[in-house]
XYZ file of C-alpha atoms in Angstrom:
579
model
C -12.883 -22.998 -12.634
C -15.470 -24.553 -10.051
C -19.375 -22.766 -9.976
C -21.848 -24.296 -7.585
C -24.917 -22.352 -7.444
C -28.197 -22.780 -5.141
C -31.765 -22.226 -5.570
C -31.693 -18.468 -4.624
C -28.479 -18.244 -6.965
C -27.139 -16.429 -4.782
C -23.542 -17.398 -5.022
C -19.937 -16.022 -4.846
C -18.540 -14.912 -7.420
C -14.445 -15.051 -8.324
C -13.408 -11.834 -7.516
C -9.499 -10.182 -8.633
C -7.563 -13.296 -8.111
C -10.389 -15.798 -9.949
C -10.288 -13.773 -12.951
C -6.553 -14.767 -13.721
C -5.232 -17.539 -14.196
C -5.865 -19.818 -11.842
C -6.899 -23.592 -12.506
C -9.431 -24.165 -9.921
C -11.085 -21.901 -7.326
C -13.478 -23.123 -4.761
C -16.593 -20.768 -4.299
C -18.815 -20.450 -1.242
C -22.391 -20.272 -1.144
C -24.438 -18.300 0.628
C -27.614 -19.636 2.754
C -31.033 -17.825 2.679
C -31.996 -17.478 6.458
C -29.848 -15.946 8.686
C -26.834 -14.453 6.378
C -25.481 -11.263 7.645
C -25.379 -9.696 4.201
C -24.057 -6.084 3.968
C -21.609 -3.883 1.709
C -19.486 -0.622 1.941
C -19.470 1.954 3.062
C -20.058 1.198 6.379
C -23.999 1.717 7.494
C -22.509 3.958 10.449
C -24.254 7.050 12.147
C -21.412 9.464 10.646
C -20.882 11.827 13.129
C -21.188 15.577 11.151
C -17.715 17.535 11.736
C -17.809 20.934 14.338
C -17.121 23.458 11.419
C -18.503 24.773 8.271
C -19.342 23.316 5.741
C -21.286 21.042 7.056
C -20.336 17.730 6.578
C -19.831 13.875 7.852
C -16.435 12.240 8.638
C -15.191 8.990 10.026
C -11.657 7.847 9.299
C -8.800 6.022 11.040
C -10.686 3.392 11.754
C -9.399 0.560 14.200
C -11.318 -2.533 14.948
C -11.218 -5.225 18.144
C -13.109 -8.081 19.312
C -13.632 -7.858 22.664
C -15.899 -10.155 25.121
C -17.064 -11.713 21.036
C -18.348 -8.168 20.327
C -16.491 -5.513 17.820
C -15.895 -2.568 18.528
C -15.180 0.118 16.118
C -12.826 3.566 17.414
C -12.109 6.373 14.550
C -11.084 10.085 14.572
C -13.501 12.751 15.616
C -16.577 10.250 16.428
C -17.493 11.590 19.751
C -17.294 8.243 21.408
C -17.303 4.771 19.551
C -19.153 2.114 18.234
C -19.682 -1.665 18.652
C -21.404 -5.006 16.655
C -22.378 -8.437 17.371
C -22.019 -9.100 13.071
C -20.033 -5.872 11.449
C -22.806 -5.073 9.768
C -25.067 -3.502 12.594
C -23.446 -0.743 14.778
C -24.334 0.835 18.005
C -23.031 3.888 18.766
C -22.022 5.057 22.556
C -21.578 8.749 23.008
C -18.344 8.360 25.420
C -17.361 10.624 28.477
C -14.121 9.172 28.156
C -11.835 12.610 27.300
C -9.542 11.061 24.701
C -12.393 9.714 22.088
C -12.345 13.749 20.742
C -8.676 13.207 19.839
C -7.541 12.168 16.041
C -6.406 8.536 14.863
C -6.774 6.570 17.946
C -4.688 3.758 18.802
C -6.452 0.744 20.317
C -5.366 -2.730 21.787
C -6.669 -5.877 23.541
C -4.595 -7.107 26.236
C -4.920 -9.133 29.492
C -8.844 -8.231 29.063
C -9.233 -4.878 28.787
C -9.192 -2.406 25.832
C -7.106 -0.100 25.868
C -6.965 3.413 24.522
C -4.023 6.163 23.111
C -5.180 9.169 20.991
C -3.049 11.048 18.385
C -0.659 13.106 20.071
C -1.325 12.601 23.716
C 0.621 10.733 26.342
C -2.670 9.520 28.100
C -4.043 6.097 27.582
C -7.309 4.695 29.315
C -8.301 1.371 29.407
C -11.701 -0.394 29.882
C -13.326 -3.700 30.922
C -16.637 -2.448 30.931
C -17.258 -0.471 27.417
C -20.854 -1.048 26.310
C -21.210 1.144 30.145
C -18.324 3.626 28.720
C -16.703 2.538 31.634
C -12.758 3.631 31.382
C -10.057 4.390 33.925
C -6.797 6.265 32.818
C -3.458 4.477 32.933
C -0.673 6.125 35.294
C 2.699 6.163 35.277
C 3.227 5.727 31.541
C 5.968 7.111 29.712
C 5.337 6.331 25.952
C 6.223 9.365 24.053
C 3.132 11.385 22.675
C 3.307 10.969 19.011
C 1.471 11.230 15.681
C -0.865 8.476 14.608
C 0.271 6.150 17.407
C -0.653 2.189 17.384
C -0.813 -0.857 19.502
C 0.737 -3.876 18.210
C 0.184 -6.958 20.123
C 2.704 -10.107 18.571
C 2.006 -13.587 18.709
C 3.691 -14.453 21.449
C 2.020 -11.706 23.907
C 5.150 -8.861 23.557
C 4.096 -5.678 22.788
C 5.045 -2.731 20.496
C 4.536 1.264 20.435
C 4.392 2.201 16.628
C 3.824 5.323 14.978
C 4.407 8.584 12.045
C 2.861 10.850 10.053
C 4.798 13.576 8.178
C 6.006 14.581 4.748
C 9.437 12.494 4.733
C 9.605 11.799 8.277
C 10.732 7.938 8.957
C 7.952 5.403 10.549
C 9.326 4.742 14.023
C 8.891 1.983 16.808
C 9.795 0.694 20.105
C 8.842 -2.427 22.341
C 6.918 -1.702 25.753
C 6.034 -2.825 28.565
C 2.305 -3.733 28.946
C 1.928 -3.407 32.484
C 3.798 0.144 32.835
C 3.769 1.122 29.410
C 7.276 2.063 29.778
C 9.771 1.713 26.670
C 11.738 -1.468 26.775
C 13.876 -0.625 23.917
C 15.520 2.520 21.870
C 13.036 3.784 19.258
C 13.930 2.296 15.904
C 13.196 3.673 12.211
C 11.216 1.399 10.013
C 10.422 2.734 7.467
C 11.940 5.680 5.766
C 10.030 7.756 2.681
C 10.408 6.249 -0.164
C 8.680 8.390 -2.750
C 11.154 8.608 -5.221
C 10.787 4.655 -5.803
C 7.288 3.655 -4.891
C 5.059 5.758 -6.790
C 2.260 5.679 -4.352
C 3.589 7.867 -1.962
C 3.605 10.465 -4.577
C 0.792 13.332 -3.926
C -2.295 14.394 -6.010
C -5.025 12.114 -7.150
C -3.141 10.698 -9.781
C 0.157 10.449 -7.976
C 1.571 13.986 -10.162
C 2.959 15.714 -7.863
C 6.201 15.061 -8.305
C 9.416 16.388 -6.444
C 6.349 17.170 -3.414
C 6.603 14.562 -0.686
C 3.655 12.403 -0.245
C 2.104 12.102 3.814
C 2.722 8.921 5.387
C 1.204 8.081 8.047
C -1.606 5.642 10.026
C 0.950 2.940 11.018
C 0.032 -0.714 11.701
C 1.225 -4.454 11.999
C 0.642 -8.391 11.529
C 3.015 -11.501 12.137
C 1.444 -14.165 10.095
C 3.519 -17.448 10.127
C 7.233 -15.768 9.322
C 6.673 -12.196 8.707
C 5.841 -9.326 10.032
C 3.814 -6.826 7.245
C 4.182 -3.018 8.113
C 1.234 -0.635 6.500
C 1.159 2.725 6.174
C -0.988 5.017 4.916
C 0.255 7.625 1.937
C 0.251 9.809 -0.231
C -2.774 12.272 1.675
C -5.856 11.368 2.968
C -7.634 13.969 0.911
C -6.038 12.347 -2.471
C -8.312 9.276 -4.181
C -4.958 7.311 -4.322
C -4.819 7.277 -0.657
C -3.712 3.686 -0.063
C -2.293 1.497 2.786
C 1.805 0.528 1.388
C 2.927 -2.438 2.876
C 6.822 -3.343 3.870
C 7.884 -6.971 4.760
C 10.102 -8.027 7.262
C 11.427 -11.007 9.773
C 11.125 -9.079 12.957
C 8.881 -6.451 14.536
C 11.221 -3.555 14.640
C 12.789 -4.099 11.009
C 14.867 -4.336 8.909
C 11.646 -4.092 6.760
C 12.112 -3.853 2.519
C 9.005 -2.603 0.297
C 6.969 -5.609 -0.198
C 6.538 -7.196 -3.713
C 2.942 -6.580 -4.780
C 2.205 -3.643 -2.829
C -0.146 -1.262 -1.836
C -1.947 -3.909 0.714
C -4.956 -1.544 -0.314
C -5.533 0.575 -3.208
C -8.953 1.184 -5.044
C -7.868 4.112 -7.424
C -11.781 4.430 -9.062
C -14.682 3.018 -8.481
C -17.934 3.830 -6.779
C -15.508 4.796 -4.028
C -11.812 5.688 -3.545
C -9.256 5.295 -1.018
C -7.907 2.307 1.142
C -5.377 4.273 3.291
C -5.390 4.953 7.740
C -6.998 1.258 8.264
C -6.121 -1.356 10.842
C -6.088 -4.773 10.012
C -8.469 -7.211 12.771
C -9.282 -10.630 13.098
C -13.535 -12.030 13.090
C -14.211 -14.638 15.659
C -13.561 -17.243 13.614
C -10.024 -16.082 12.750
C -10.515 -14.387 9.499
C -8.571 -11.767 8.639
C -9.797 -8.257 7.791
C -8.915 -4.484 7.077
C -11.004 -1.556 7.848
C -9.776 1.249 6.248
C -11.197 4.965 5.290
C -12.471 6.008 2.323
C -12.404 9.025 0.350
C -15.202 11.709 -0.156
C -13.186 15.099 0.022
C -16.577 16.758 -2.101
C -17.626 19.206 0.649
C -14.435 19.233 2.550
C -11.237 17.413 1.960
C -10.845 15.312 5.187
C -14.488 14.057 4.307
C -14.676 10.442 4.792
C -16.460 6.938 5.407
C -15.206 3.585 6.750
C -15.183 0.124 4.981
C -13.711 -3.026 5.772
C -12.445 -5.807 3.287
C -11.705 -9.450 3.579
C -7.822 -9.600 3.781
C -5.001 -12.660 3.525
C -1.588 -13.344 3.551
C 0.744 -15.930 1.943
C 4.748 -16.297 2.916
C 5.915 -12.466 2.719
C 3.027 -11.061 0.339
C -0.423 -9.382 2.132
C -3.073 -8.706 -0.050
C -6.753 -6.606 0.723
C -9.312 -7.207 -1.571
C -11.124 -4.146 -2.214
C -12.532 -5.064 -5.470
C -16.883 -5.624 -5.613
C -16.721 -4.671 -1.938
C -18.921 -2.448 -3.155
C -21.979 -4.874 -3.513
C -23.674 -7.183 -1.110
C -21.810 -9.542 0.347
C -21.951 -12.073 3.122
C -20.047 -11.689 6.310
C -18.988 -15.581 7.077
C -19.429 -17.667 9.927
C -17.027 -20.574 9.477
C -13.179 -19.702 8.818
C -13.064 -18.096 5.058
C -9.263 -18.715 2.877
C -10.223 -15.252 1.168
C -7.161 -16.067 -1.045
C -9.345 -18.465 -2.765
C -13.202 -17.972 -1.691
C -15.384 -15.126 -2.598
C -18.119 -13.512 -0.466
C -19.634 -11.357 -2.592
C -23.200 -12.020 -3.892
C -23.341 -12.963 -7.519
C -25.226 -9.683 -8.149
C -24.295 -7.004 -10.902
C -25.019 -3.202 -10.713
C -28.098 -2.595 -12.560
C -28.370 1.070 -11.838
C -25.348 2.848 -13.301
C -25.380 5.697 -15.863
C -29.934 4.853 -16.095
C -31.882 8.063 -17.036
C -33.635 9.763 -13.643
C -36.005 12.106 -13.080
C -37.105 14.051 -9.933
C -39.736 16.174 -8.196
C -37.320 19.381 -7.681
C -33.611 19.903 -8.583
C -31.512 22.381 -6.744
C -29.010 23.784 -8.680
C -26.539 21.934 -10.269
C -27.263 18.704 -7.827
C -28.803 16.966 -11.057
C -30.889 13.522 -10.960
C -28.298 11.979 -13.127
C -25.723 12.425 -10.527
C -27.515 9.726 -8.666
C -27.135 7.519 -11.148
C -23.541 8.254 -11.855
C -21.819 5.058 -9.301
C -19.892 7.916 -7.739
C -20.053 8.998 -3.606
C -19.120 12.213 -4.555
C -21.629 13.542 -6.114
C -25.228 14.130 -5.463
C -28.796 14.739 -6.550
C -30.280 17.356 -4.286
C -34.549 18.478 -4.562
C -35.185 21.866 -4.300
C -36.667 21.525 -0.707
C -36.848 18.886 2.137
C -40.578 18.583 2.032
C -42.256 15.162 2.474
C -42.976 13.864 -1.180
C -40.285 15.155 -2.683
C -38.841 11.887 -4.951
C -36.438 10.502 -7.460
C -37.062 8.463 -9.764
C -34.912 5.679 -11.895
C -35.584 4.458 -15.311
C -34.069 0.685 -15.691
C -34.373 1.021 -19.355
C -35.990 -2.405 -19.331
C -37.707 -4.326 -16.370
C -35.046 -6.384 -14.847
C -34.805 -8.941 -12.119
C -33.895 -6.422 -9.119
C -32.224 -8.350 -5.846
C -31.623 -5.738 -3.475
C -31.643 -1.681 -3.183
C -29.411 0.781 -1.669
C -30.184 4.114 -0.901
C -27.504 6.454 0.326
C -27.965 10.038 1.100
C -26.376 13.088 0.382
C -27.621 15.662 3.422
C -27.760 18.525 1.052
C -27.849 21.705 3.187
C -28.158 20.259 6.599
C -26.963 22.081 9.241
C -26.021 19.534 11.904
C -22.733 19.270 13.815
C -21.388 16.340 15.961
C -22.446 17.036 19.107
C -26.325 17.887 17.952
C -28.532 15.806 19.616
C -31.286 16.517 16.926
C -30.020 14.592 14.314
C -32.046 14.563 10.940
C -33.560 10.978 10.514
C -34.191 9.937 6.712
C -37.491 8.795 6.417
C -38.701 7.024 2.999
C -40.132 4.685 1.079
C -38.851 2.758 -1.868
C -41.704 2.187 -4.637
C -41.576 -0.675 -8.139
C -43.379 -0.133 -11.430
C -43.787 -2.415 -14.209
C -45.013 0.358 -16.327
C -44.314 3.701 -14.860
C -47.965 3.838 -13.874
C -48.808 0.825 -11.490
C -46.319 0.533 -8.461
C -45.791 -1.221 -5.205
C -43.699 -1.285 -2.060
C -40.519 -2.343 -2.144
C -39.090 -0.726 1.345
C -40.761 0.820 3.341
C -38.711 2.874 5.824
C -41.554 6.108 6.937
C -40.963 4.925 10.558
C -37.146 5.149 10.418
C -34.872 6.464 13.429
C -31.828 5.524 13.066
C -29.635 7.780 12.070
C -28.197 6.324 9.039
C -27.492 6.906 5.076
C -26.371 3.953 3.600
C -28.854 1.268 4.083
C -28.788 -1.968 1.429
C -31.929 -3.933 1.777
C -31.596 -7.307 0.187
C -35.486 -8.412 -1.243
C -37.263 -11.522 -0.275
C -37.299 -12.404 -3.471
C -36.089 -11.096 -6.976
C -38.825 -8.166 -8.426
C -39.334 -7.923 -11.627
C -39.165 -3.577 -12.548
C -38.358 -1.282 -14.880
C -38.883 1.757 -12.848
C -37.557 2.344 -8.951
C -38.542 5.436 -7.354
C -37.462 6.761 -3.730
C -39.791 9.479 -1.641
C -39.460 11.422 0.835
C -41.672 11.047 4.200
C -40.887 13.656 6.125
C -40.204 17.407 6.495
C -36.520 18.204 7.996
C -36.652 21.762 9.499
C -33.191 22.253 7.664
C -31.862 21.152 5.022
C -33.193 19.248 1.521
C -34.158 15.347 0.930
C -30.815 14.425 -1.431
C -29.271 11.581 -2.595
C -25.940 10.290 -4.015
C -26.765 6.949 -5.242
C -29.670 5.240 -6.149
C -27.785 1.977 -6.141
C -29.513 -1.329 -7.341
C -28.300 -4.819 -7.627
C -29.464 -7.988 -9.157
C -29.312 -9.497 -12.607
C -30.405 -9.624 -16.169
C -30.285 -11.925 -19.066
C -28.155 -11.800 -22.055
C -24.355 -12.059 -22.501
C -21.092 -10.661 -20.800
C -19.186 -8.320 -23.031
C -16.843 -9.901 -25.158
C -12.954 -9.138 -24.222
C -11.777 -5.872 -24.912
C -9.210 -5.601 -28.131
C -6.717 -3.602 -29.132
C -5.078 -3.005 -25.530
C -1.813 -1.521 -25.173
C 0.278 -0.862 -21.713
C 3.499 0.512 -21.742
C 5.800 2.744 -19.002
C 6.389 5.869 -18.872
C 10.137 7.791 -18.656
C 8.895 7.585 -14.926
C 9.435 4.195 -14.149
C 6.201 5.037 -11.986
C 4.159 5.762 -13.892
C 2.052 3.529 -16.418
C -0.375 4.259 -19.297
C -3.252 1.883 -20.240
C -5.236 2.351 -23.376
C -7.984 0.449 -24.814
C -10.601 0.162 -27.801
C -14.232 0.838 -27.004
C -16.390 -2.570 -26.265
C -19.537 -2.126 -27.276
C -21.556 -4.452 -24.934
C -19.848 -2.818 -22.359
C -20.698 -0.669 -19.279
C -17.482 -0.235 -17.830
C -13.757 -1.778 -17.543
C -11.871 -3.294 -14.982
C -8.196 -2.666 -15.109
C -5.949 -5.242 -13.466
C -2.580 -4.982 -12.649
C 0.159 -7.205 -10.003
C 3.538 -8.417 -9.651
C 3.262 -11.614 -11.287
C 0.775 -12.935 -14.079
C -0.764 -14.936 -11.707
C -1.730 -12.230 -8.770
C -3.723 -9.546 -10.813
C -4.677 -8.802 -7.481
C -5.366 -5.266 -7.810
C -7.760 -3.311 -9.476
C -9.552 0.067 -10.352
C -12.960 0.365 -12.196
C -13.596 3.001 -15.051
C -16.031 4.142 -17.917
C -13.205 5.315 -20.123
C -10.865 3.516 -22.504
C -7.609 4.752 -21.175
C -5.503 5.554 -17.795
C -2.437 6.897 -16.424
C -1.559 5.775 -13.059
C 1.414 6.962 -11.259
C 1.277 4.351 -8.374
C 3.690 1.641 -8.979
C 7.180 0.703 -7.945
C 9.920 2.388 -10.302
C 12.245 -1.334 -9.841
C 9.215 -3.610 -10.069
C 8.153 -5.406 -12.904
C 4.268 -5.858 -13.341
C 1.841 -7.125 -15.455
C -1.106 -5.733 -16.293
C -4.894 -6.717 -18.080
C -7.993 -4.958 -18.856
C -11.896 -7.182 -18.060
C -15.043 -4.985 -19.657
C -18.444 -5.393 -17.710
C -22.055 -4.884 -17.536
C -24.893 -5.858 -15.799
C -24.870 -9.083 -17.344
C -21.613 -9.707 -15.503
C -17.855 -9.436 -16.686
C -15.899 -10.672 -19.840
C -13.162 -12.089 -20.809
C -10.073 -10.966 -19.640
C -8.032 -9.244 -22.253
C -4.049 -10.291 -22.989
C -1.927 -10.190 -19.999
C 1.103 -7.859 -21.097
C 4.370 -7.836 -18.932
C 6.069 -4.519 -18.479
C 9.866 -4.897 -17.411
């Protein structure tokens, strides 16, 4: 395998496919001036839900690129939002009457952007909407369905696609763009398949069985001879929520189940989910899939947006979802994400490290910050400026860049609130406990926002990171859910895990992974695809066994387990086939 590093070593690391088996892979490096580096979740202002208990939401998620802008349309946001880099996102309040409506469907066609909400036979279009500028449609007569999409082919036709029930088919039809009247009979695409494809099996570890999974959030790409159908199953509220993918020769089917799916799947990890996305193309025709993520601790349809590079190769599609949870660098020269990484080579330095705090409110303990989970939180006791948290590296280490996202621990805000509260901190270094300086300062914040990753100038040297509160909200208490810090350290990778052992289940779905303890190890990363060269997929964990109920009953796979820490990852265990 092929490393080239830089100066600033900030380089790309081999992500899912890298760590196989492949001979060579060429890596990309990453400039210092003028890289658009970012990571997920989105760094959206979540719009907070109209009901008790107060929370955020954004899911559904469908992304365009109109006039060389993006613009971003999910469920429930009160209007949408728009980018000149994916990273930074303005958000327009729209009058338009349909942006209130669930799971939108969106298209780009002979210049204007058109607009269909979940269950409603009106569609408005736009050439104008940075001004929220839209015009309704007349005369259409496209059925008002669940989750609808758009699907624009290659060769300008254009398709009406939608579903979401518990056994229901996925359905289609071709359209007219001008009159948006059907051109065709609606056809079924996709019927549920739950008693073969394990992922569209309920519950957070796919255990509900003889329940029907909910498939739904429908979409479509022709990429040289095939046409890849995703859906999203088994639940949005479940942290197996997924996008399946079927494979086909023409837009309205037949379609089989594809080898190698889920398209997107991230079972564990900092966060969960992958399912209700839409896959887009950057201007310089890379491909992409935003897709919602799961949070489902204060409410179950509580949610964020991410999006992940994407790529597809003669009947197999393939998101990577994997380290899209550290910085990476949004390209701006055409990417084969097949075989080029974007993320940063930075490691999380900040998982499972001892914290302290000014306050703690209840249960909402410091070391919940520290625990490189979304859903859970550290909360003070009050939302008074100076309230702070405080991480203990264990050792000072060479720290490259900070995120800080926040919790909003009883706020009492609701989506159309025009008095949003604005975090307002500062991010402090010590050496010594004792001594410290400014790494961020953010006191004159106001942006609504809780997931902001700065990236440093430079590496600092700490052992000690501490966040503090610089303001006083009215309502609710300063609170965060991850104190997340990147960058790296010395010393050596974990050495591969032994004594690993896969084997399936009397559910053909179903299989169990189990592991001995590596010492030098943080965490694992389990790996798992349909042939020994595509471990493509991935979930990581801090345990030395699993039992995941998400595969294909007549698929054969092969699966590995890679231990980590903040050094960087091991060697790859034994590949083991399971017929």
């Amino acid at each position: 395998m092929v490393f080239i590093k830089n100066d600033m070593k900030k380089i790309v690391l081999l992500m899912a496919m890298a760590a196989t088996m492949l001979p060579a892979v060429v890596t990309m490096a990453a400039g210092d001036k003028g890289d658009i580096v970012m990571t997920n979740p989105l760094n959206l202002s979540y719009k907070f839900e109209t009901r008790d208990p107060v929370h955020r939401t954004a899911a559904d998620p469908v992304i365009v690129l109109y006039h060389d802008k993006y613009f971003l349309f999910s469920s429930h946001a009160a209007g949408y939002s728009y980018s000149d880099n994916l990273r930074d996102w303005n958000h327009i309040f729209s009058k338009m009457p349909l942006v209130k409506e669930w799971a939108p469907a969106v298209m780009v066609y002979d210049d204007y952007i058109y607009y269909m909400g979940f269950g409603n036979k009106r569609i408005f279009r736009s050439n104008d909407p940075i001004n929220d500028k839209w015009e309704e449609v007349t005369g259409t007569e496209l059925p008002d369905k669940g989750d609808p999409d758009f699907f624009v082919d290659n060769d300008g036709r254009t398709y009406y696609l939608w579903g979401c029930s518990a056994g229901g088919p996925m359905q289609g039809l071709e359209f007219d763009p001008k009159t948006f009247k059907p051109l065709t009979e609606v056809h079924d695409l996709m019927p549920y398949n739950g008693e073969r494809l394990g992922w569209e099996v309920p519950g957070d570890h796919n255990e509900k069985v003889g329940s029907k999974g909910w498939n739904e959030g429908v979409s479509m790409v022709h990429d040289g001879d095939y046409y890849y159908f995703f859906y999203a199953t088994p639940g949005t509220e479940f942290i197996t929520y997924c996008s399946g993918a079927y494979v086909g020769k023409s837009p309205l089917g037949p379609f089989e189940p594809m080898t190698g799916s889920p398209f997107a799947i991230r079972p564990a990890g900092f966060f969960t989910g992958g399912g209700h996305g839409h896959p887009f193309t950057d201007r310089y025709g890379n491909h992409w899939y935003v897709a919602s993520l799961i949070i489902g601790a204060r409410e179950h349809y509580e949610r964020r947006i991410g999006i992940f590079p994407a790529y597809y190769a003669d009947g197999y599609a393939h998101t990577i979802m994997e380290d899209f949870d550290k910085p990476f660098v949004v390209p701006n020269r055409k990417v084969d994400f097949s075989r080029e990484s974007i993320v940063l080579d930075m490691n999380v330095l900040s998982t499972k490290k001892s914290m302290t705090a000014s306050s703690t409110a209840g249960d909402m303990i410091p070391s919940k910050a520290s625990d490189d989970d979304i859903r859970t939180w550290w909360s003070a006791k009050t939302g008074n400026s100076g309230e702070w948290l405080q991480m203990d590296l264990g050792k000072p280490m060479n720290v490259e860049a900070v995120e800080v996202c926040f919790a909003d621990e009883g706020f009492k805000s609701y989506r159309f609130d025009t008095n949003i509260p604005t975090y307002k901190y500062i991010v402090e270094g010590s050496s010594d406990g004792k001594t410290w300086h400014t790494v961020l300062d953010r006191q004159n914040n106001a942006k609504d926002q809780i997931y902001e990753l700065y990236v440093l100038p430079k590496a600092d040297k700490v052992r000690y990171l501490r966040v503090t509160n610089k303001t006083t909200f009215a309502v609710g208490q300063f609170s965060v859910s991850d104190l997340r810090v990147f960058g790296h350290m010395k010393g050596k990778a974990p050495k591969a895990v032994t004594g690993f052992v896969a084997e399936r289940g009397a559910d053909r779905r179903r299989i169990t992974m189990s592991w001995k303890e590596q010492k030098d190890a943080i965490g694992y990363t389990v790996r798992w695809g349909a042939t020994e060269e595509r471990l493509d997929h991935s979930a990581q964990v801090y345990t030395t066994s699993v039992d995941y109920g998400f595969f294909d009953r007549d698929q054969t796979y092969y699966v590995a387990i890679q231990p980590f820490n903040e050094v960087g990852k091991g060697k790859m265990s034994k590949v083991i086939k399971i017929e």
